[in-house]
PDB file of C-alpha atoms in Angstrom:
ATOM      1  CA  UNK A   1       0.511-114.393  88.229  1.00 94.00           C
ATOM      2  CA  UNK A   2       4.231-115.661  87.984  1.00 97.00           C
ATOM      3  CA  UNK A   3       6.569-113.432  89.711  1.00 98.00           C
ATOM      4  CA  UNK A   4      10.670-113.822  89.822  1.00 98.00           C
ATOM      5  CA  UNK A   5      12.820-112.044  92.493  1.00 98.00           C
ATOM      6  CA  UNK A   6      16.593-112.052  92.140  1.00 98.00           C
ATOM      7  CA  UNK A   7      19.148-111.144  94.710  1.00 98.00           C
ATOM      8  CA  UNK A   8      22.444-111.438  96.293  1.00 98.00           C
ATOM      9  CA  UNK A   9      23.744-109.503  93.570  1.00 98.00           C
ATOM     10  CA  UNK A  10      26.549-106.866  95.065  1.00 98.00           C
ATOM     11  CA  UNK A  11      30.180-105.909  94.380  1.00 98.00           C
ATOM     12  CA  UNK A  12      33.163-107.914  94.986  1.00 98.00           C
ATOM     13  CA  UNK A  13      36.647-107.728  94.006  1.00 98.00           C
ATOM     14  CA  UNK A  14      38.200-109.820  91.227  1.00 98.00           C
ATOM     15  CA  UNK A  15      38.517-113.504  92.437  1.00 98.00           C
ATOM     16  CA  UNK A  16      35.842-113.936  94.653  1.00 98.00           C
ATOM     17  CA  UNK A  17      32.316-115.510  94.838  1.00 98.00           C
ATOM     18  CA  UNK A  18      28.985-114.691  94.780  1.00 98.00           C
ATOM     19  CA  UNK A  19      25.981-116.814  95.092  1.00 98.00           C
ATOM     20  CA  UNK A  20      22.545-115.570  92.867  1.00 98.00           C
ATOM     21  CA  UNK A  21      19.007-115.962  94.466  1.00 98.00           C
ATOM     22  CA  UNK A  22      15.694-116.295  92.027  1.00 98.00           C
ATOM     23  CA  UNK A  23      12.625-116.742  94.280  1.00 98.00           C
ATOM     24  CA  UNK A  24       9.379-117.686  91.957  1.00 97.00           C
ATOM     25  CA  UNK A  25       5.955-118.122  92.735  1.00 96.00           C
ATOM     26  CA  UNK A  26       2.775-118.087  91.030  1.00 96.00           C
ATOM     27  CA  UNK A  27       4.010-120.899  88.456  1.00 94.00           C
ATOM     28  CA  UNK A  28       1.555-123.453  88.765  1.00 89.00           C
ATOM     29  CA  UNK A  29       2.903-126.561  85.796  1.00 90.00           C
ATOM     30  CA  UNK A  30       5.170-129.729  86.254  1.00 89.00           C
ATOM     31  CA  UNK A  31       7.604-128.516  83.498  1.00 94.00           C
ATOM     32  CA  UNK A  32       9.653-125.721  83.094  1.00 97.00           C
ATOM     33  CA  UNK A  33      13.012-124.507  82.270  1.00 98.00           C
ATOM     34  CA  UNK A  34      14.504-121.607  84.704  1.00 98.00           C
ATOM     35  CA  UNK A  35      17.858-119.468  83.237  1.00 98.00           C
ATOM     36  CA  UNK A  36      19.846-117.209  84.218  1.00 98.00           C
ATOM     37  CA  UNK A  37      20.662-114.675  81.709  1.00 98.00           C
ATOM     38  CA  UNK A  38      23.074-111.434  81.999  1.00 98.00           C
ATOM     39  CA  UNK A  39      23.315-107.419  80.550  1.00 98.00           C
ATOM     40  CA  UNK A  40      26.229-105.081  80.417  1.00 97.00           C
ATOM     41  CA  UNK A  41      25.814-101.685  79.018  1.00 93.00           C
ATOM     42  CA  UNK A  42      25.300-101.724  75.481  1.00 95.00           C
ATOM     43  CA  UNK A  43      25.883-105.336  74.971  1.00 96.00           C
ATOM     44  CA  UNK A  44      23.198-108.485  74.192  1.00 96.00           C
ATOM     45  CA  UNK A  45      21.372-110.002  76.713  1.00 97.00           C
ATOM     46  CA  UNK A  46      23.483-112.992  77.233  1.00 97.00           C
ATOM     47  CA  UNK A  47      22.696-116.638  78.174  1.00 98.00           C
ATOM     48  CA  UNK A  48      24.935-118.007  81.393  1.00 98.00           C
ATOM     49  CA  UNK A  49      22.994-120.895  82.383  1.00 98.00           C
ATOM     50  CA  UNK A  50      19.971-122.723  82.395  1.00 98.00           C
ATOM     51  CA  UNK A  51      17.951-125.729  84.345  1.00 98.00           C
ATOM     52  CA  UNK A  52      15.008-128.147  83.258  1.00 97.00           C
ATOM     53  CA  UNK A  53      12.505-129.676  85.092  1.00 95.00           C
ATOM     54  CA  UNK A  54      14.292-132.455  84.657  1.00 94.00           C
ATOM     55  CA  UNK A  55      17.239-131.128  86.492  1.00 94.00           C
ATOM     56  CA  UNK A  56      19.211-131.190  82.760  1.00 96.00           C
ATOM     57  CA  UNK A  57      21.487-128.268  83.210  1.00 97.00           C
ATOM     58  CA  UNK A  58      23.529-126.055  80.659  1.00 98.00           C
ATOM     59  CA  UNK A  59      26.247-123.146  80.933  1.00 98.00           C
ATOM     60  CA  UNK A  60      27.885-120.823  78.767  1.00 98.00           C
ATOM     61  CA  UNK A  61      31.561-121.680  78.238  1.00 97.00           C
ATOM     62  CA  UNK A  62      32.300-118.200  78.821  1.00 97.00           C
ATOM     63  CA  UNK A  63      31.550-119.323  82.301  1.00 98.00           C
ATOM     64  CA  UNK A  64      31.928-122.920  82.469  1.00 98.00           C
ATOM     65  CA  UNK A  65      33.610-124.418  85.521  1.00 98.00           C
ATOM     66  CA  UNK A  66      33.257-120.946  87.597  1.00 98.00           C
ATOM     67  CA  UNK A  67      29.282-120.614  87.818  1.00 98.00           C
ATOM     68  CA  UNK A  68      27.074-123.587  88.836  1.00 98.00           C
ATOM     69  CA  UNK A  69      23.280-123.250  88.493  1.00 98.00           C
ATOM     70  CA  UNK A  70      21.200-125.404  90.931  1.00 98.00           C
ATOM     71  CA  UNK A  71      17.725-125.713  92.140  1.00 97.00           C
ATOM     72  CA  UNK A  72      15.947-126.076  94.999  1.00 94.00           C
ATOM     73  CA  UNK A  73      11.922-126.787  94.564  1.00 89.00           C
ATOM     74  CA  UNK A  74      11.136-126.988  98.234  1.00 90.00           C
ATOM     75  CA  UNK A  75      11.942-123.592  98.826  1.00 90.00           C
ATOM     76  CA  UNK A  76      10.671-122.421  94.760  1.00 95.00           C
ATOM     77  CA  UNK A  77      14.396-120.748  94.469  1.00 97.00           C
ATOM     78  CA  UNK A  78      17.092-120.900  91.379  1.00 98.00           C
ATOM     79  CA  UNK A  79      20.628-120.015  92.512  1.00 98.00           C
ATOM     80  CA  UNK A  80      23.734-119.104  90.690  1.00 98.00           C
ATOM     81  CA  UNK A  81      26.895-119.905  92.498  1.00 98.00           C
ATOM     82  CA  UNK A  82      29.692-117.711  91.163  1.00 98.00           C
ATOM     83  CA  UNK A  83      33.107-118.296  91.833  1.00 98.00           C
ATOM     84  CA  UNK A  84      36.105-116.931  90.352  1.00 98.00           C
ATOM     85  CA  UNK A  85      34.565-113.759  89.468  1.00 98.00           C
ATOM     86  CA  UNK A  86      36.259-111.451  86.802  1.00 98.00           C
ATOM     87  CA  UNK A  87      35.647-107.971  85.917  1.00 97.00           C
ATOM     88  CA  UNK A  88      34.118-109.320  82.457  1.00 97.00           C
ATOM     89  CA  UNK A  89      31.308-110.659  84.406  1.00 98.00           C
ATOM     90  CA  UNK A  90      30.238-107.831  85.904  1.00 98.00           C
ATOM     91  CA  UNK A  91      26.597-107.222  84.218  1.00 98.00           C
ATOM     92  CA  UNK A  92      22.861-106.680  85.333  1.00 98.00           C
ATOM     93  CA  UNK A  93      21.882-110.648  85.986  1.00 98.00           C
ATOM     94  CA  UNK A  94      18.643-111.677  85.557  1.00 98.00           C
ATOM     95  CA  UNK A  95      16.531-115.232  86.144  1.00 98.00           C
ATOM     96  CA  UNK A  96      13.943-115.977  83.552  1.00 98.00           C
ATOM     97  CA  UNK A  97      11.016-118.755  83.312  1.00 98.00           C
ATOM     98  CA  UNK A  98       9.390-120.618  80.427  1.00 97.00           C
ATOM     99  CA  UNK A  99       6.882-123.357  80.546  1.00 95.00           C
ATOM    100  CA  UNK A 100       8.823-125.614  77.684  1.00 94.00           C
ATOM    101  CA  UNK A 101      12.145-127.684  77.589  1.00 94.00           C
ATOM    102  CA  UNK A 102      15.087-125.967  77.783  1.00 97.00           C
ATOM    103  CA  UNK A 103      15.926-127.527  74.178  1.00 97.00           C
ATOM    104  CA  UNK A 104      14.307-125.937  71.089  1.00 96.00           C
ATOM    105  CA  UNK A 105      14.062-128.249  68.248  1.00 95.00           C
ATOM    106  CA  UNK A 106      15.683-126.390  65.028  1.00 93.00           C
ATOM    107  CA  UNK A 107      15.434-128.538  61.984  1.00 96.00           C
ATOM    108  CA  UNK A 108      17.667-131.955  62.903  1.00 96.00           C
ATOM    109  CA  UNK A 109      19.699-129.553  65.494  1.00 96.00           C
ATOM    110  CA  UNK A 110      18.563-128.443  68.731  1.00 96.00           C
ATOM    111  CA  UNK A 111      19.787-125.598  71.010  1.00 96.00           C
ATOM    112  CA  UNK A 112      19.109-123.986  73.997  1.00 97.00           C
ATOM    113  CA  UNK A 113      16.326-121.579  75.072  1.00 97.00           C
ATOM    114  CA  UNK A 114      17.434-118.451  73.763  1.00 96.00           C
ATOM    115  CA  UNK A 115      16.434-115.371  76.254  1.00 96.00           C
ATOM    116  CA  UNK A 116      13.783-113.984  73.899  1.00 96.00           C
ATOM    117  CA  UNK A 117      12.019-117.594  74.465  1.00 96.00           C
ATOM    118  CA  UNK A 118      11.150-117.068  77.532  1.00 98.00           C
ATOM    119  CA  UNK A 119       7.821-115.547  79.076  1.00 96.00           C
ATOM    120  CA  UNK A 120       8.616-114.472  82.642  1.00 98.00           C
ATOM    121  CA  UNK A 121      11.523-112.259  84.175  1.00 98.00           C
ATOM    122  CA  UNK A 122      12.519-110.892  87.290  1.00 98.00           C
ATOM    123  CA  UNK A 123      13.661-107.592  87.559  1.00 98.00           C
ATOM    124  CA  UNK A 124      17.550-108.214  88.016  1.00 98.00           C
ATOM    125  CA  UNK A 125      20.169-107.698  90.734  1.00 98.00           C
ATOM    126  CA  UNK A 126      23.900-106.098  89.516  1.00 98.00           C
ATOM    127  CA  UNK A 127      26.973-107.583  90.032  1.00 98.00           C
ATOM    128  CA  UNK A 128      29.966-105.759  89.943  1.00 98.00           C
ATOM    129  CA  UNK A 129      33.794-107.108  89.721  1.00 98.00           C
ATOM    130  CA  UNK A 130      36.229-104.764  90.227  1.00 97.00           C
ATOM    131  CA  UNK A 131      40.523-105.383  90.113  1.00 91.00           C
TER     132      UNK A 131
END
């Protein structure tokens, strides 16, 4: 059974950093693509960034050149380095698995895994940016 475990979520004020912990285990296959996805109160789930097998990465521009996704497979961990924090990113933040690409085929375009795509999620950690 796949399992995902977030933490380091917390509160910090605006400006500073926060680094995102996804432990999985249980997921057996090769290829995969792991994403981090976020929730505020009655808003979307929302896609911040995502990472292939392959190590091909993606982030949202609404958080490009702040928040870094990385991997590390000896330890079975996704991480989300936040920097620059801002009270617009404060949200429920959640990791999420899938045993496909992180690129969906649409037609001749192609996109990324959107968060109803994917079949495993952890249970989330909060962040919260304050002034």
């Amino acid at each position: 059974q796949v399992h995902l475990v977030e933490s380091g979520g917390g509160s910090v004020q605006s400006g500073g950093s926060l680094r995102l912990s996804c432990g999985v285990s249980g997921y057996m296959y090769s290829g995969y693509c792991l994403g981090w996805f976020r929730q505020a109160p009655g808003q979307p789930r929302e896609r911040v960034a995502d990472i292939g097998s392959d190590g091909d990465t993606s982030v949202a521009d609404s958080v490009k050149g702040r928040f870094t996704i990385s991997q590390d497979n000896t330890k079975n961990t996704l991480y989300l380095q936040m920097n620059s924090l801002k009270p617009e990113d404060t949200a429920m933040y959640f990791c999420a698995l899938d045993g496909g690409g992180c690129w969906i085929q649409v037609g001749r375009d192609r996109r990324r895994r959107g968060s109803h795509e994917y079949n495993y999620w952890g249970q989330g950690t909060q962040v919260t940016v304050s002034n």
